[in-house]
Structure formats: C-alpha cells, structure tokens
Amino acid sequence: MVLPYQVCIMKKLFFVPILLMASFVAHAADKDVEDLLTNMRRAYQGVKSAKFVMDGKLTTPNGNLEVTVAGKFMAPNLLKAEVTVFGQASNVVTDGESIKASAPGMDAQKRKFSSEALNQALPANLELICFYDWKKQLSTEKGNNMADSKLAIKKAVEWNGRKWLLLQESAPTVGVYVEYYVDEDTWLINRTVVQDLETKKQQGDYRIKSLELGAKVDKKDFKID
C-alpha cells in the first residue's frame, strides 16, 4: 500500500528538480582541472551502453529519502530506469524523442525529450546524468554548466577501501558545494556528494553500486507505448 504522503513525494521525483544540481555552476579552471574534464568527457562519450544501480540519500522539503535507481543506457540518449522509494518501484524511460515517467498512484506523465527534462526526471546527479549529457555538464566553456563554478582537484581521497581523485565544485550562485569521486582508471564518477555551501549540511549522497559498461542492451528496451 502506498500512503498519500508517499505518492506526493514520488510525484515530485518526476520533472521537478529535487536539488539544485551541482553542475549548474564552475569558474575559469586551471590546466589540471581542464585536463581532468577532458578525460571525463572522452570517457563518457566512449560509453556505448551500460547497466547500472545507483543508491542515493536525498534531503528534500518533504523529508529525507533513500532512493535506488537501477537501469540501462544506450548511446547517445536512450535510458530506462526503475526508481525505488519507500519500497515502491516507479519508472522513467526515454526513447530519445519522448520521456515517460510513471509511479504508483499517479497517471503516467509524458514530455518531449530534452537533456534538461531527463535530468529533472531522475533522482540522480552527474554519476548518471553524464552518460547522456556529458558535453554540457563537464565543461567550463561559456554556456555550459560549469562555466561559472570554482573547481579544484584533491588527490588520493580515501573512500570505500580505495583512493579516488576528487573534483571539488563550489557553486555560489546556487549555494552548493559538490564533491565528485572520480575513478582514475575509467575517468567516470562513482560518487557525488552535495552540500549547502554555507552550512555544509548535506543535501544528497549518490553512489554507484554496480556498473556494467558495454552491457548487452536492445533499442527495443527503450520503446515507449
């Protein structure tokens, strides 16, 4: 049974930004940062297909949420995901032309595809969004999403039994500080932590639990009825 307040929160998972995305800001970066972003863009551009599971802990106006997003991706912009909140499964799918989102206790919602609309439909951050929106998200060029942020790199940061390259982003215009845990073997993001810039209160912690690159997927998997 889905309680009324659960339905309300689930509805807000689709096409409504839960958090101010970390990538909405970045300042003229130094060469090390630009080299890192170049490596990351190339890595995500090279992903032709993938299966993934992401766990997230989010703080929203409706309370704290624990979310699991499990799904598949096919380049350049096909994605299908099952979103689990309160033990209830909802779905987001795009065929590259439309996006369909459905949840228990609500009518399915459809919207014309855009990267921005899909970003809003997924309770995730750059660890998933970069699969289809890497060019805009991971760039400091004018008009892209890191064009006004301040970026820095911290090396050999320990987490989950190993060391990571940490890309740090301060975004004063939206009031967030974000840490991206980057795997130097793949140049992909495995964890994203979002904090309030002033209070340092955590707003979200997104972690890739499993990732199968080059997974066997079929374009029919992303068909919208």
mmCIF file of C-alpha atoms in Angstrom, residues 74-179:
data_model
loop_
_atom_site.group_PDB
_atom_site.id
_atom_site.type_symbol
_atom_site.label_atom_id
_atom_site.label_comp_id
_atom_site.label_asym_id
_atom_site.label_seq_id
_atom_site.Cartn_x
_atom_site.Cartn_y
_atom_site.Cartn_z
ATOM 1 C CA MET A 74 22.332 3.144 -24.815
ATOM 2 C CA ALA A 75 24.215 5.977 -26.501
ATOM 3 C CA PRO A 76 23.565 8.690 -27.224
ATOM 4 C CA ASN A 77 20.474 9.326 -25.084
ATOM 5 C CA LEU A 78 18.345 6.205 -24.529
ATOM 6 C CA LEU A 79 17.725 5.388 -20.875
ATOM 7 C CA LYS A 80 15.384 3.209 -18.848
ATOM 8 C CA ALA A 81 15.363 3.200 -15.054
ATOM 9 C CA GLU A 82 13.391 1.751 -12.181
ATOM 10 C CA VAL A 83 13.263 4.184 -9.274
ATOM 11 C CA THR A 84 12.559 2.666 -5.852
ATOM 12 C CA VAL A 85 11.397 4.845 -2.949
ATOM 13 C CA PHE A 86 9.678 3.565 0.218
ATOM 14 C CA GLY A 87 9.883 0.076 -1.299
ATOM 15 C CA GLN A 88 7.703 1.176 -4.224
ATOM 16 C CA ALA A 89 9.007 0.982 -7.794
ATOM 17 C CA SER A 90 8.433 3.721 -10.357
ATOM 18 C CA ASN A 91 9.791 4.025 -13.874
ATOM 19 C CA VAL A 92 11.437 6.524 -16.193
ATOM 20 C CA VAL A 93 12.137 5.732 -19.843
ATOM 21 C CA THR A 94 13.202 7.752 -22.861
ATOM 22 C CA ASP A 95 13.499 6.729 -26.489
ATOM 23 C CA GLY A 96 15.379 9.908 -27.331
ATOM 24 C CA GLU A 97 12.238 11.649 -28.544
ATOM 25 C CA SER A 98 9.904 11.448 -25.534
ATOM 26 C CA ILE A 99 10.221 10.793 -21.811
ATOM 27 C CA LYS A 100 7.651 8.764 -19.901
ATOM 28 C CA ALA A 101 7.523 8.669 -16.104
ATOM 29 C CA SER A 102 5.131 6.600 -14.042
ATOM 30 C CA ALA A 103 4.679 5.933 -10.338
ATOM 31 C CA PRO A 104 2.181 4.067 -8.146
ATOM 32 C CA GLY A 105 -0.970 6.072 -7.522
ATOM 33 C CA MET A 106 -0.443 8.548 -10.353
ATOM 34 C CA ASP A 107 -1.106 8.802 -14.063
ATOM 35 C CA ALA A 108 1.869 8.379 -16.370
ATOM 36 C CA GLN A 109 3.475 11.630 -17.443
ATOM 37 C CA LYS A 110 4.956 12.209 -20.879
ATOM 38 C CA ARG A 111 7.201 15.008 -22.041
ATOM 39 C CA LYS A 112 9.197 15.825 -25.145
ATOM 40 C CA PHE A 113 12.788 14.726 -24.723
ATOM 41 C CA SER A 114 15.467 17.159 -23.690
ATOM 42 C CA SER A 115 18.512 16.571 -21.539
ATOM 43 C CA GLU A 116 17.174 19.071 -19.021
ATOM 44 C CA ALA A 117 13.815 17.276 -18.745
ATOM 45 C CA LEU A 118 15.512 13.907 -18.264
ATOM 46 C CA ASN A 119 17.824 15.412 -15.640
ATOM 47 C CA GLN A 120 14.743 16.537 -13.720
ATOM 48 C CA ALA A 121 13.034 13.160 -14.066
ATOM 49 C CA LEU A 122 15.913 11.234 -12.497
ATOM 50 C CA PRO A 123 16.653 11.495 -8.753
ATOM 51 C CA ALA A 124 20.362 11.375 -9.570
ATOM 52 C CA ASN A 125 23.331 13.630 -10.224
ATOM 53 C CA LEU A 126 26.302 13.576 -12.601
ATOM 54 C CA GLU A 127 27.184 9.953 -11.811
ATOM 55 C CA LEU A 128 24.240 9.016 -14.102
ATOM 56 C CA ILE A 129 23.427 12.232 -15.949
ATOM 57 C CA CYS A 130 26.842 12.334 -17.634
ATOM 58 C CA PHE A 131 26.081 9.214 -19.654
ATOM 59 C CA TYR A 132 23.875 11.280 -21.961
ATOM 60 C CA ASP A 133 24.675 14.901 -21.020
ATOM 61 C CA TRP A 134 28.479 14.803 -20.599
ATOM 62 C CA LYS A 135 29.212 17.517 -23.160
ATOM 63 C CA LYS A 136 27.279 20.207 -21.317
ATOM 64 C CA GLN A 137 27.731 19.035 -17.726
ATOM 65 C CA LEU A 138 31.519 18.598 -17.778
ATOM 66 C CA SER A 139 32.588 21.832 -19.457
ATOM 67 C CA THR A 140 33.649 25.290 -18.289
ATOM 68 C CA GLU A 141 33.060 26.849 -21.709
ATOM 69 C CA LYS A 142 30.583 29.711 -21.876
ATOM 70 C CA GLY A 143 27.010 28.456 -21.919
ATOM 71 C CA ASN A 144 27.850 25.098 -20.366
ATOM 72 C CA ASN A 145 27.074 24.026 -16.825
ATOM 73 C CA MET A 146 30.480 24.563 -15.245
ATOM 74 C CA ALA A 147 31.052 27.971 -16.817
ATOM 75 C CA ASP A 148 30.653 29.945 -13.561
ATOM 76 C CA SER A 149 31.885 27.488 -10.924
ATOM 77 C CA LYS A 150 35.116 27.346 -8.961
ATOM 78 C CA LEU A 151 36.789 23.976 -9.417
ATOM 79 C CA ALA A 152 39.674 22.239 -7.695
ATOM 80 C CA ILE A 153 41.210 18.769 -7.512
ATOM 81 C CA LYS A 154 42.158 16.797 -4.426
ATOM 82 C CA LYS A 155 44.181 13.629 -4.921
ATOM 83 C CA ALA A 156 44.239 10.274 -3.151
ATOM 84 C CA VAL A 157 40.981 10.713 -1.228
ATOM 85 C CA GLU A 158 40.045 7.512 0.598
ATOM 86 C CA TRP A 159 36.568 6.045 0.278
ATOM 87 C CA ASN A 160 35.182 2.539 0.079
ATOM 88 C CA GLY A 161 38.537 0.841 0.553
ATOM 89 C CA ARG A 162 40.469 2.699 -2.163
ATOM 90 C CA LYS A 163 41.742 6.115 -3.222
ATOM 91 C CA TRP A 164 39.957 8.469 -5.598
ATOM 92 C CA LEU A 165 40.559 11.684 -7.469
ATOM 93 C CA LEU A 166 38.177 14.265 -6.008
ATOM 94 C CA LEU A 167 36.803 17.015 -8.233
ATOM 95 C CA GLN A 168 35.538 19.803 -5.958
ATOM 96 C CA GLU A 169 32.985 22.317 -7.182
ATOM 97 C CA SER A 170 31.864 25.470 -5.382
ATOM 98 C CA ALA A 171 28.742 26.998 -6.879
ATOM 99 C CA PRO A 172 27.963 30.269 -5.051
ATOM 100 C CA THR A 173 25.174 31.308 -7.427
ATOM 101 C CA VAL A 174 23.098 28.274 -6.365
ATOM 102 C CA GLY A 175 24.627 27.871 -2.901
ATOM 103 C CA VAL A 176 26.073 24.378 -3.175
ATOM 104 C CA TYR A 177 29.420 22.665 -2.751
ATOM 105 C CA VAL A 178 29.889 19.325 -4.513
ATOM 106 C CA GLU A 179 32.454 16.550 -4.455
#
